[in-house]
Amino acid sequence: RAIGVNTATIMGAQGLCFAIGIDTARFVLQEILRHGRVRRAHLGIAAQTVTLPRRIVFALGLFGETGVRVAQVEPGSPADRSGLLAGDLIVDLDGVQVPSVDRLHRLLDASMIGRDVPVRLLRNGAVIERQVALQARS
């Protein structure tokens, strides 16, 4: 049984290798076989995973203690057209909690392309929701 696939090796570093999990490798292989490339939905932000204040976690009934802070919004992107701003904290996308940038990337798969999805975020201490029309990443 395979559990991962090596993707890079640092020569001269005592055999140090980097790998991706088998689930990711299967997903990538299926996308390449079906479409010739990996298709993903595009939100149009630069973001980082941040720790949320405990009072916010309790007030919103979140399971984790982290969220995704929008660092930058690309002009003309789906996020820009939907009114997302730098500094917003994304807590869920399409009803699914988003505790990290990695989770956000996983959610933005090909099934999201062309869909209008709700994004719940924190802005200036208030919870707001925006609809984002996701498009294919070029």
mmCIF file of N, CA and C in Angstrom:
data_model
loop_
_atom_site.group_PDB
_atom_site.id
_atom_site.type_symbol
_atom_site.label_atom_id
_atom_site.label_comp_id
_atom_site.label_asym_id
_atom_site.label_seq_id
_atom_site.Cartn_x
_atom_site.Cartn_y
_atom_site.Cartn_z
ATOM 1 N N ARG A 1 0.845 -1.182 0.000
ATOM 2 C CA ARG A 1 0.000 0.000 0.000
ATOM 3 C C ARG A 1 0.883 1.235 0.000
ATOM 4 N N ALA A 2 0.519 2.190 -0.836
ATOM 5 C CA ALA A 2 1.259 3.459 -0.889
ATOM 6 C C ALA A 2 0.653 4.439 0.101
ATOM 7 N N ILE A 3 1.508 5.190 0.764
ATOM 8 C CA ILE A 3 1.006 6.220 1.668
ATOM 9 C C ILE A 3 1.426 7.604 1.213
ATOM 10 N N GLY A 4 2.341 7.667 0.251
ATOM 11 C CA GLY A 4 2.790 8.954 -0.258
ATOM 12 C C GLY A 4 3.653 8.777 -1.478
ATOM 13 N N VAL A 5 3.947 9.892 -2.136
ATOM 14 C CA VAL A 5 4.784 9.897 -3.330
ATOM 15 C C VAL A 5 5.850 10.959 -3.138
ATOM 16 N N ASN A 6 7.114 10.568 -3.293
ATOM 17 C CA ASN A 6 8.197 11.545 -3.201
ATOM 18 C C ASN A 6 8.062 12.560 -4.324
ATOM 19 N N THR A 7 8.235 13.831 -3.985
ATOM 20 C CA THR A 7 8.127 14.885 -4.989
ATOM 21 C C THR A 7 9.427 15.648 -5.177
ATOM 22 N N ALA A 8 10.314 15.614 -4.182
ATOM 23 C CA ALA A 8 11.584 16.330 -4.285
ATOM 24 C C ALA A 8 12.583 15.727 -3.307
ATOM 25 N N THR A 9 13.845 15.819 -3.674
ATOM 26 C CA THR A 9 14.930 15.337 -2.823
ATOM 27 C C THR A 9 16.003 16.408 -2.780
ATOM 28 N N ILE A 10 16.559 16.623 -1.603
ATOM 29 C CA ILE A 10 17.687 17.538 -1.478
ATOM 30 C C ILE A 10 18.939 16.679 -1.454
ATOM 31 N N MET A 11 19.679 16.716 -2.536
ATOM 32 C CA MET A 11 20.892 15.935 -2.650
ATOM 33 C C MET A 11 21.930 16.472 -1.666
ATOM 34 N N GLY A 12 22.653 15.590 -1.043
ATOM 35 C CA GLY A 12 23.679 16.000 -0.098
ATOM 36 C C GLY A 12 23.122 16.341 1.279
ATOM 37 N N ALA A 13 21.837 16.122 1.483
ATOM 38 C CA ALA A 13 21.237 16.437 2.794
ATOM 39 C C ALA A 13 20.820 15.145 3.486
ATOM 40 N N GLN A 14 21.672 14.142 3.384
ATOM 41 C CA GLN A 14 21.438 12.850 4.037
ATOM 42 C C GLN A 14 20.107 12.222 3.627
ATOM 43 N N GLY A 15 19.771 12.349 2.321
ATOM 44 C CA GLY A 15 18.574 11.696 1.796
ATOM 45 C C GLY A 15 17.267 12.375 2.181
ATOM 46 N N LEU A 16 17.301 13.668 2.483
ATOM 47 C CA LEU A 16 16.090 14.391 2.843
ATOM 48 C C LEU A 16 15.158 14.473 1.635
ATOM 49 N N CYS A 17 13.929 13.980 1.799
ATOM 50 C CA CYS A 17 12.948 13.971 0.716
ATOM 51 C C CYS A 17 11.648 14.621 1.175
ATOM 52 N N PHE A 18 10.897 15.131 0.214
ATOM 53 C CA PHE A 18 9.575 15.687 0.472
ATOM 54 C C PHE A 18 8.564 14.835 -0.269
ATOM 55 N N ALA A 19 7.391 14.667 0.321
ATOM 56 C CA ALA A 19 6.387 13.799 -0.286
ATOM 57 C C ALA A 19 5.005 14.414 -0.117
ATOM 58 N N ILE A 20 4.088 13.951 -0.966
ATOM 59 C CA ILE A 20 2.678 14.310 -0.821
ATOM 60 C C ILE A 20 1.922 13.040 -0.458
ATOM 61 N N GLY A 21 0.839 13.200 0.264
ATOM 62 C CA GLY A 21 0.020 12.059 0.662
ATOM 63 C C GLY A 21 -0.633 11.394 -0.538
ATOM 64 N N ILE A 22 -0.946 10.125 -0.396
ATOM 65 C CA ILE A 22 -1.508 9.356 -1.505
ATOM 66 C C ILE A 22 -2.857 9.900 -1.950
ATOM 67 N N ASP A 23 -3.663 10.448 -1.037
ATOM 68 C CA ASP A 23 -4.953 11.014 -1.441
ATOM 69 C C ASP A 23 -4.756 12.206 -2.372
ATOM 70 N N THR A 24 -3.775 13.046 -2.067
ATOM 71 C CA THR A 24 -3.463 14.174 -2.945
ATOM 72 C C THR A 24 -2.937 13.682 -4.282
ATOM 73 N N ALA A 25 -2.069 12.685 -4.262
ATOM 74 C CA ALA A 25 -1.522 12.136 -5.505
ATOM 75 C C ALA A 25 -2.635 11.557 -6.383
ATOM 76 N N ARG A 26 -3.582 10.831 -5.789
ATOM 77 C CA ARG A 26 -4.716 10.282 -6.563
ATOM 78 C C ARG A 26 -5.547 11.393 -7.184
ATOM 79 N N PHE A 27 -5.843 12.425 -6.391
ATOM 80 C CA PHE A 27 -6.629 13.549 -6.892
ATOM 81 C C PHE A 27 -5.936 14.195 -8.086
ATOM 82 N N VAL A 28 -4.646 14.482 -7.946
ATOM 83 C CA VAL A 28 -3.885 15.125 -9.022
ATOM 84 C C VAL A 28 -3.864 14.236 -10.259
ATOM 85 N N LEU A 29 -3.627 12.948 -10.093
ATOM 86 C CA LEU A 29 -3.597 12.022 -11.222
ATOM 87 C C LEU A 29 -4.939 11.993 -11.948
ATOM 88 N N GLN A 30 -6.040 11.905 -11.209
ATOM 89 C CA GLN A 30 -7.368 11.876 -11.827
ATOM 90 C C GLN A 30 -7.650 13.161 -12.594
ATOM 91 N N GLU A 31 -7.291 14.295 -12.037
ATOM 92 C CA GLU A 31 -7.507 15.576 -12.723
ATOM 93 C C GLU A 31 -6.680 15.654 -14.011
ATOM 94 N N ILE A 32 -5.435 15.208 -13.956
ATOM 95 C CA ILE A 32 -4.580 15.256 -15.147
ATOM 96 C C ILE A 32 -5.110 14.313 -16.219
ATOM 97 N N LEU A 33 -5.546 13.125 -15.836
ATOM 98 C CA LEU A 33 -6.085 12.181 -16.819
ATOM 99 C C LEU A 33 -7.387 12.692 -17.448
ATOM 100 N N ARG A 34 -8.239 13.312 -16.653
ATOM 101 C CA ARG A 34 -9.529 13.802 -17.159
ATOM 102 C C ARG A 34 -9.416 15.095 -17.950
ATOM 103 N N HIS A 35 -8.596 16.039 -17.466
ATOM 104 C CA HIS A 35 -8.608 17.387 -18.024
ATOM 105 C C HIS A 35 -7.254 17.862 -18.546
ATOM 106 N N GLY A 36 -6.227 17.074 -18.373
ATOM 107 C CA GLY A 36 -4.903 17.476 -18.824
ATOM 108 C C GLY A 36 -4.192 18.420 -17.866
ATOM 109 N N ARG A 37 -4.859 18.796 -16.793
ATOM 110 C CA ARG A 37 -4.295 19.688 -15.776
ATOM 111 C C ARG A 37 -5.164 19.598 -14.536
ATOM 112 N N VAL A 38 -4.672 20.150 -13.444
ATOM 113 C CA VAL A 38 -5.454 20.207 -12.207
ATOM 114 C C VAL A 38 -6.271 21.496 -12.247
ATOM 115 N N ARG A 39 -7.589 21.347 -12.198
ATOM 116 C CA ARG A 39 -8.479 22.513 -12.216
ATOM 117 C C ARG A 39 -8.867 22.875 -10.790
ATOM 118 N N ARG A 40 -8.822 24.166 -10.491
ATOM 119 C CA ARG A 40 -9.191 24.655 -9.163
ATOM 120 C C ARG A 40 -10.003 25.933 -9.316
ATOM 121 N N ALA A 41 -10.863 26.175 -8.335
ATOM 122 C CA ALA A 41 -11.593 27.431 -8.284
ATOM 123 C C ALA A 41 -10.644 28.518 -7.776
ATOM 124 N N HIS A 42 -10.917 29.738 -8.187
ATOM 125 C CA HIS A 42 -10.040 30.871 -7.870
ATOM 126 C C HIS A 42 -10.813 31.895 -7.054
ATOM 127 N N LEU A 43 -10.287 32.235 -5.881
ATOM 128 C CA LEU A 43 -10.901 33.241 -5.027
ATOM 129 C C LEU A 43 -10.224 34.598 -5.231
ATOM 130 N N GLY A 44 -8.909 34.598 -5.398
ATOM 131 C CA GLY A 44 -8.185 35.839 -5.673
ATOM 132 C C GLY A 44 -7.702 36.579 -4.440
ATOM 133 N N ILE A 45 -7.172 35.819 -3.480
ATOM 134 C CA ILE A 45 -6.636 36.445 -2.276
ATOM 135 C C ILE A 45 -5.262 35.873 -1.954
ATOM 136 N N ALA A 46 -4.489 36.653 -1.214
ATOM 137 C CA ALA A 46 -3.304 36.151 -0.513
ATOM 138 C C ALA A 46 -3.738 36.097 0.944
ATOM 139 N N ALA A 47 -3.422 35.005 1.644
ATOM 140 C CA ALA A 47 -3.933 34.838 2.998
ATOM 141 C C ALA A 47 -2.940 34.093 3.868
ATOM 142 N N GLN A 48 -3.227 34.112 5.165
ATOM 143 C CA GLN A 48 -2.394 33.378 6.121
ATOM 144 C C GLN A 48 -3.281 32.807 7.218
ATOM 145 N N THR A 49 -2.850 31.696 7.771
ATOM 146 C CA THR A 49 -3.546 31.085 8.901
ATOM 147 C C THR A 49 -3.168 31.850 10.168
ATOM 148 N N VAL A 50 -4.183 32.225 10.952
ATOM 149 C CA VAL A 50 -3.935 32.974 12.185
ATOM 150 C C VAL A 50 -4.732 32.366 13.338
ATOM 151 N N THR A 51 -4.242 32.590 14.535
ATOM 152 C CA THR A 51 -4.955 32.154 15.735
ATOM 153 C C THR A 51 -6.056 33.164 16.041
ATOM 154 N N LEU A 52 -7.247 32.634 16.313
ATOM 155 C CA LEU A 52 -8.388 33.490 16.642
ATOM 156 C C LEU A 52 -8.454 33.701 18.156
ATOM 157 N N PRO A 53 -8.888 34.872 18.580
ATOM 158 C CA PRO A 53 -9.084 35.084 20.021
ATOM 159 C C PRO A 53 -10.122 34.093 20.563
ATOM 160 N N ARG A 54 -9.889 33.590 21.773
ATOM 161 C CA ARG A 54 -10.786 32.577 22.368
ATOM 162 C C ARG A 54 -12.227 33.065 22.459
ATOM 163 N N ARG A 55 -12.427 34.343 22.736
ATOM 164 C CA ARG A 55 -13.793 34.855 22.844
ATOM 165 C C ARG A 55 -14.537 34.743 21.516
ATOM 166 N N ILE A 56 -13.818 34.895 20.422
ATOM 167 C CA ILE A 56 -14.433 34.767 19.088
ATOM 168 C C ILE A 56 -14.780 33.307 18.826
ATOM 169 N N VAL A 57 -13.870 32.405 19.176
ATOM 170 C CA VAL A 57 -14.104 30.972 18.985
ATOM 171 C C VAL A 57 -15.362 30.546 19.733
ATOM 172 N N PHE A 58 -15.480 30.959 20.982
ATOM 173 C CA PHE A 58 -16.652 30.590 21.783
ATOM 174 C C PHE A 58 -17.922 31.262 21.262
ATOM 175 N N ALA A 59 -17.833 32.536 20.908
ATOM 176 C CA ALA A 59 -19.012 33.273 20.447
ATOM 177 C C ALA A 59 -19.588 32.685 19.160
ATOM 178 N N LEU A 60 -18.712 32.201 18.282
ATOM 179 C CA LEU A 60 -19.165 31.649 16.999
ATOM 180 C C LEU A 60 -19.386 30.149 17.046
ATOM 181 N N GLY A 61 -19.008 29.516 18.152
ATOM 182 C CA GLY A 61 -19.167 28.070 18.255
ATOM 183 C C GLY A 61 -18.254 27.310 17.308
ATOM 184 N N LEU A 62 -17.050 27.838 17.095
ATOM 185 C CA LEU A 62 -16.102 27.186 16.196
ATOM 186 C C LEU A 62 -15.412 26.024 16.905
ATOM 187 N N PHE A 63 -14.984 25.041 16.121
ATOM 188 C CA PHE A 63 -14.310 23.882 16.697
ATOM 189 C C PHE A 63 -12.814 24.100 16.823
ATOM 190 N N GLY A 64 -12.247 24.884 15.930
ATOM 191 C CA GLY A 64 -10.812 25.134 15.969
ATOM 192 C C GLY A 64 -10.523 26.505 16.532
ATOM 193 N N GLU A 65 -9.270 26.809 16.641
ATOM 194 C CA GLU A 65 -8.863 28.098 17.186
ATOM 195 C C GLU A 65 -8.139 28.939 16.159
ATOM 196 N N THR A 66 -8.285 28.568 14.884
ATOM 197 C CA THR A 66 -7.606 29.315 13.831
ATOM 198 C C THR A 66 -8.591 29.677 12.722
ATOM 199 N N GLY A 67 -8.198 30.653 11.931
ATOM 200 C CA GLY A 67 -8.971 31.088 10.777
ATOM 201 C C GLY A 67 -8.015 31.577 9.711
ATOM 202 N N VAL A 68 -8.564 32.124 8.652
ATOM 203 C CA VAL A 68 -7.744 32.581 7.521
ATOM 204 C C VAL A 68 -7.898 34.093 7.399
ATOM 205 N N ARG A 69 -6.787 34.804 7.602
ATOM 206 C CA ARG A 69 -6.797 36.260 7.453
ATOM 207 C C ARG A 69 -6.425 36.623 6.016
ATOM 208 N N VAL A 70 -7.262 37.446 5.404
ATOM 209 C CA VAL A 70 -6.993 37.936 4.056
ATOM 210 C C VAL A 70 -5.908 38.995 4.156
ATOM 211 N N ALA A 71 -4.773 38.747 3.510
ATOM 212 C CA ALA A 71 -3.666 39.698 3.531
ATOM 213 C C ALA A 71 -3.765 40.673 2.357
ATOM 214 N N GLN A 72 -4.275 40.169 1.222
ATOM 215 C CA GLN A 72 -4.356 40.988 0.013
ATOM 216 C C GLN A 72 -5.460 40.449 -0.873
ATOM 217 N N VAL A 73 -6.147 41.334 -1.573
ATOM 218 C CA VAL A 73 -7.190 40.955 -2.518
ATOM 219 C C VAL A 73 -6.752 41.407 -3.906
ATOM 220 N N GLU A 74 -6.745 40.469 -4.869
ATOM 221 C CA GLU A 74 -6.366 40.808 -6.239
ATOM 222 C C GLU A 74 -7.447 41.676 -6.871
ATOM 223 N N PRO A 75 -7.067 42.802 -7.478
ATOM 224 C CA PRO A 75 -8.059 43.648 -8.151
ATOM 225 C C PRO A 75 -8.773 42.858 -9.268
ATOM 226 N N GLY A 76 -10.098 42.985 -9.312
ATOM 227 C CA GLY A 76 -10.889 42.324 -10.350
ATOM 228 C C GLY A 76 -11.174 40.855 -10.097
ATOM 229 N N SER A 77 -10.686 40.316 -8.982
ATOM 230 C CA SER A 77 -10.878 38.896 -8.669
ATOM 231 C C SER A 77 -12.280 38.656 -8.110
ATOM 232 N N PRO A 78 -12.708 37.385 -8.013
ATOM 233 C CA PRO A 78 -13.999 37.092 -7.381
ATOM 234 C C PRO A 78 -14.108 37.678 -5.974
ATOM 235 N N ALA A 79 -13.040 37.620 -5.194
ATOM 236 C CA ALA A 79 -13.060 38.180 -3.841
ATOM 237 C C ALA A 79 -13.260 39.692 -3.889
ATOM 238 N N ASP A 80 -12.597 40.363 -4.812
ATOM 239 C CA ASP A 80 -12.716 41.809 -4.965
ATOM 240 C C ASP A 80 -14.140 42.186 -5.358
ATOM 241 N N ARG A 81 -14.709 41.488 -6.320
ATOM 242 C CA ARG A 81 -16.076 41.777 -6.770
ATOM 243 C C ARG A 81 -17.116 41.521 -5.676
ATOM 244 N N SER A 82 -16.777 40.650 -4.727
ATOM 245 C CA SER A 82 -17.707 40.322 -3.641
ATOM 246 C C SER A 82 -17.525 41.200 -2.410
ATOM 247 N N GLY A 83 -16.535 42.074 -2.441
ATOM 248 C CA GLY A 83 -16.345 43.002 -1.338
ATOM 249 C C GLY A 83 -15.464 42.511 -0.209
ATOM 250 N N LEU A 84 -14.699 41.434 -0.411
ATOM 251 C CA LEU A 84 -13.750 41.018 0.619
ATOM 252 C C LEU A 84 -12.634 42.046 0.691
ATOM 253 N N LEU A 85 -12.129 42.262 1.911
ATOM 254 C CA LEU A 85 -11.095 43.262 2.137
ATOM 255 C C LEU A 85 -9.904 42.659 2.868
ATOM 256 N N ALA A 86 -8.737 43.261 2.651
ATOM 257 C CA ALA A 86 -7.566 42.863 3.439
ATOM 258 C C ALA A 86 -7.896 43.063 4.911
ATOM 259 N N GLY A 87 -7.554 42.081 5.738
ATOM 260 C CA GLY A 87 -7.846 42.131 7.159
ATOM 261 C C GLY A 87 -9.053 41.299 7.554
ATOM 262 N N ASP A 88 -9.913 40.954 6.599
ATOM 263 C CA ASP A 88 -11.053 40.082 6.898
ATOM 264 C C ASP A 88 -10.550 38.723 7.373
ATOM 265 N N LEU A 89 -11.291 38.102 8.294
ATOM 266 C CA LEU A 89 -10.973 36.749 8.774
ATOM 267 C C LEU A 89 -12.034 35.801 8.239
ATOM 268 N N ILE A 90 -11.651 34.921 7.340
ATOM 269 C CA ILE A 90 -12.579 33.945 6.774
ATOM 270 C C ILE A 90 -12.724 32.798 7.773
ATOM 271 N N VAL A 91 -13.974 32.495 8.168
ATOM 272 C CA VAL A 91 -14.197 31.393 9.094
ATOM 273 C C VAL A 91 -14.909 30.219 8.436
ATOM 274 N N ASP A 92 -15.689 30.465 7.375
ATOM 275 C CA ASP A 92 -16.207 29.325 6.622
ATOM 276 C C ASP A 92 -16.527 29.697 5.189
ATOM 277 N N LEU A 93 -16.496 28.678 4.338
ATOM 278 C CA LEU A 93 -16.765 28.801 2.911
ATOM 279 C C LEU A 93 -17.784 27.742 2.548
ATOM 280 N N ASP A 94 -18.904 28.169 2.016
ATOM 281 C CA ASP A 94 -19.970 27.256 1.607
ATOM 282 C C ASP A 94 -20.423 26.354 2.756
ATOM 283 N N GLY A 95 -20.447 26.923 3.972
ATOM 284 C CA GLY A 95 -20.904 26.181 5.143
ATOM 285 C C GLY A 95 -19.878 25.260 5.767
ATOM 286 N N VAL A 96 -18.651 25.259 5.244
ATOM 287 C CA VAL A 96 -17.585 24.396 5.770
ATOM 288 C C VAL A 96 -16.559 25.282 6.477
ATOM 289 N N GLN A 97 -16.251 24.929 7.724
ATOM 290 C CA GLN A 97 -15.286 25.706 8.497
ATOM 291 C C GLN A 97 -13.931 25.721 7.810
ATOM 292 N N VAL A 98 -13.275 26.886 7.828
ATOM 293 C CA VAL A 98 -11.972 27.068 7.189
ATOM 294 C C VAL A 98 -10.951 27.459 8.255
ATOM 295 N N PRO A 99 -10.291 26.454 8.881
ATOM 296 C CA PRO A 99 -9.336 26.763 9.939
ATOM 297 C C PRO A 99 -7.937 27.125 9.442
ATOM 298 N N SER A 100 -7.674 26.908 8.143
ATOM 299 C CA SER A 100 -6.319 27.159 7.649
ATOM 300 C C SER A 100 -6.333 27.431 6.151
ATOM 301 N N VAL A 101 -5.241 28.005 5.675
ATOM 302 C CA VAL A 101 -5.089 28.248 4.242
ATOM 303 C C VAL A 101 -5.088 26.914 3.492
ATOM 304 N N ASP A 102 -4.471 25.877 4.076
ATOM 305 C CA ASP A 102 -4.459 24.558 3.432
ATOM 306 C C ASP A 102 -5.875 24.040 3.226
ATOM 307 N N ARG A 103 -6.722 24.181 4.236
ATOM 308 C CA ARG A 103 -8.117 23.728 4.114
ATOM 309 C C ARG A 103 -8.849 24.544 3.053
ATOM 310 N N LEU A 104 -8.594 25.837 2.993
ATOM 311 C CA LEU A 104 -9.213 26.683 1.968
ATOM 312 C C LEU A 104 -8.819 26.201 0.577
ATOM 313 N N HIS A 105 -7.542 25.882 0.380
ATOM 314 C CA HIS A 105 -7.083 25.367 -0.914
ATOM 315 C C HIS A 105 -7.801 24.068 -1.280
ATOM 316 N N ARG A 106 -7.971 23.183 -0.296
ATOM 317 C CA ARG A 106 -8.653 21.911 -0.562
ATOM 318 C C ARG A 106 -10.113 22.126 -0.946
ATOM 319 N N LEU A 107 -10.749 23.110 -0.349
ATOM 320 C CA LEU A 107 -12.151 23.386 -0.665
ATOM 321 C C LEU A 107 -12.326 23.973 -2.063
ATOM 322 N N LEU A 108 -11.333 24.700 -2.539
ATOM 323 C CA LEU A 108 -11.430 25.360 -3.835
ATOM 324 C C LEU A 108 -11.063 24.406 -4.976
ATOM 325 N N ASP A 109 -11.790 23.295 -5.056
ATOM 326 C CA ASP A 109 -11.518 22.317 -6.113
ATOM 327 C C ASP A 109 -12.401 22.602 -7.328
ATOM 328 N N ALA A 110 -12.335 21.749 -8.321
ATOM 329 C CA ALA A 110 -13.053 21.960 -9.579
ATOM 330 C C ALA A 110 -14.567 22.011 -9.391
ATOM 331 N N SER A 111 -15.100 21.352 -8.358
ATOM 332 C CA SER A 111 -16.548 21.357 -8.152
ATOM 333 C C SER A 111 -17.075 22.747 -7.785
ATOM 334 N N MET A 112 -16.204 23.655 -7.370
ATOM 335 C CA MET A 112 -16.611 25.009 -6.986
ATOM 336 C C MET A 112 -16.618 25.994 -8.155
ATOM 337 N N ILE A 113 -16.023 25.608 -9.286
ATOM 338 C CA ILE A 113 -15.921 26.509 -10.426
ATOM 339 C C ILE A 113 -17.322 26.867 -10.934
ATOM 340 N N GLY A 114 -17.560 28.161 -11.081
ATOM 341 C CA GLY A 114 -18.832 28.638 -11.602
ATOM 342 C C GLY A 114 -19.946 28.727 -10.574
ATOM 343 N N ARG A 115 -19.667 28.427 -9.320
ATOM 344 C CA ARG A 115 -20.688 28.469 -8.277
ATOM 345 C C ARG A 115 -20.620 29.775 -7.500
ATOM 346 N N ASP A 116 -21.782 30.216 -7.039
ATOM 347 C CA ASP A 116 -21.861 31.315 -6.072
ATOM 348 C C ASP A 116 -21.904 30.674 -4.701
ATOM 349 N N VAL A 117 -20.911 30.953 -3.881
ATOM 350 C CA VAL A 117 -20.847 30.320 -2.564
ATOM 351 C C VAL A 117 -20.810 31.378 -1.476
ATOM 352 N N PRO A 118 -21.445 31.088 -0.336
ATOM 353 C CA PRO A 118 -21.383 32.031 0.779
ATOM 354 C C PRO A 118 -20.040 31.920 1.510
ATOM 355 N N VAL A 119 -19.508 33.071 1.891
ATOM 356 C CA VAL A 119 -18.293 33.145 2.694
ATOM 357 C C VAL A 119 -18.660 33.908 3.959
ATOM 358 N N ARG A 120 -18.454 33.266 5.107
ATOM 359 C CA ARG A 120 -18.712 33.929 6.388
ATOM 360 C C ARG A 120 -17.376 34.425 6.907
ATOM 361 N N LEU A 121 -17.355 35.700 7.305
ATOM 362 C CA LEU A 121 -16.094 36.272 7.766
ATOM 363 C C LEU A 121 -16.325 37.242 8.912
ATOM 364 N N LEU A 122 -15.231 37.550 9.569
ATOM 365 C CA LEU A 122 -15.238 38.531 10.650
ATOM 366 C C LEU A 122 -14.599 39.809 10.126
ATOM 367 N N ARG A 123 -15.304 40.907 10.339
ATOM 368 C CA ARG A 123 -14.766 42.213 9.945
ATOM 369 C C ARG A 123 -15.110 43.205 11.048
ATOM 370 N N ASN A 124 -14.108 43.809 11.622
ATOM 371 C CA ASN A 124 -14.303 44.806 12.685
ATOM 372 C C ASN A 124 -15.183 44.280 13.812
ATOM 373 N N GLY A 125 -14.977 43.032 14.198
ATOM 374 C CA GLY A 125 -15.700 42.439 15.315
ATOM 375 C C GLY A 125 -17.092 41.927 14.994
ATOM 376 N N ALA A 126 -17.541 42.074 13.751
ATOM 377 C CA ALA A 126 -18.875 41.607 13.357
ATOM 378 C C ALA A 126 -18.766 40.461 12.360
ATOM 379 N N VAL A 127 -19.714 39.533 12.443
ATOM 380 C CA VAL A 127 -19.781 38.434 11.486
ATOM 381 C C VAL A 127 -20.624 38.904 10.302
ATOM 382 N N ILE A 128 -20.058 38.799 9.103
ATOM 383 C CA ILE A 128 -20.806 39.149 7.902
ATOM 384 C C ILE A 128 -20.696 38.014 6.899
ATOM 385 N N GLU A 129 -21.596 37.997 5.953
ATOM 386 C CA GLU A 129 -21.575 36.967 4.915
ATOM 387 C C GLU A 129 -21.598 37.637 3.549
ATOM 388 N N ARG A 130 -20.804 37.105 2.650
ATOM 389 C CA ARG A 130 -20.745 37.585 1.271
ATOM 390 C C ARG A 130 -20.942 36.398 0.337
ATOM 391 N N GLN A 131 -21.518 36.649 -0.816
ATOM 392 C CA GLN A 131 -21.617 35.630 -1.864
ATOM 393 C C GLN A 131 -20.463 35.862 -2.825
ATOM 394 N N VAL A 132 -19.720 34.814 -3.121
ATOM 395 C CA VAL A 132 -18.572 34.916 -4.037
ATOM 396 C C VAL A 132 -18.832 34.020 -5.233
ATOM 397 N N ALA A 133 -18.740 34.602 -6.422
ATOM 398 C CA ALA A 133 -18.888 33.840 -7.671
ATOM 399 C C ALA A 133 -17.504 33.328 -8.065
ATOM 400 N N LEU A 134 -17.229 32.061 -7.739
ATOM 401 C CA LEU A 134 -15.908 31.496 -7.998
ATOM 402 C C LEU A 134 -15.736 31.197 -9.476
ATOM 403 N N GLN A 135 -14.526 31.363 -9.956
ATOM 404 C CA GLN A 135 -14.226 31.058 -11.350
ATOM 405 C C GLN A 135 -12.999 30.162 -11.423
ATOM 406 N N ALA A 136 -12.743 29.630 -12.601
ATOM 407 C CA ALA A 136 -11.594 28.736 -12.781
ATOM 408 C C ALA A 136 -10.300 29.522 -12.649
ATOM 409 N N ARG A 137 -9.336 28.882 -12.036
ATOM 410 C CA ARG A 137 -8.010 29.491 -11.916
ATOM 411 C C ARG A 137 -7.314 29.372 -13.257
ATOM 412 N N SER A 138 -6.764 30.464 -13.721
ATOM 413 C CA SER A 138 -6.101 30.430 -15.043
ATOM 414 C C SER A 138 -4.685 29.923 -14.934
#
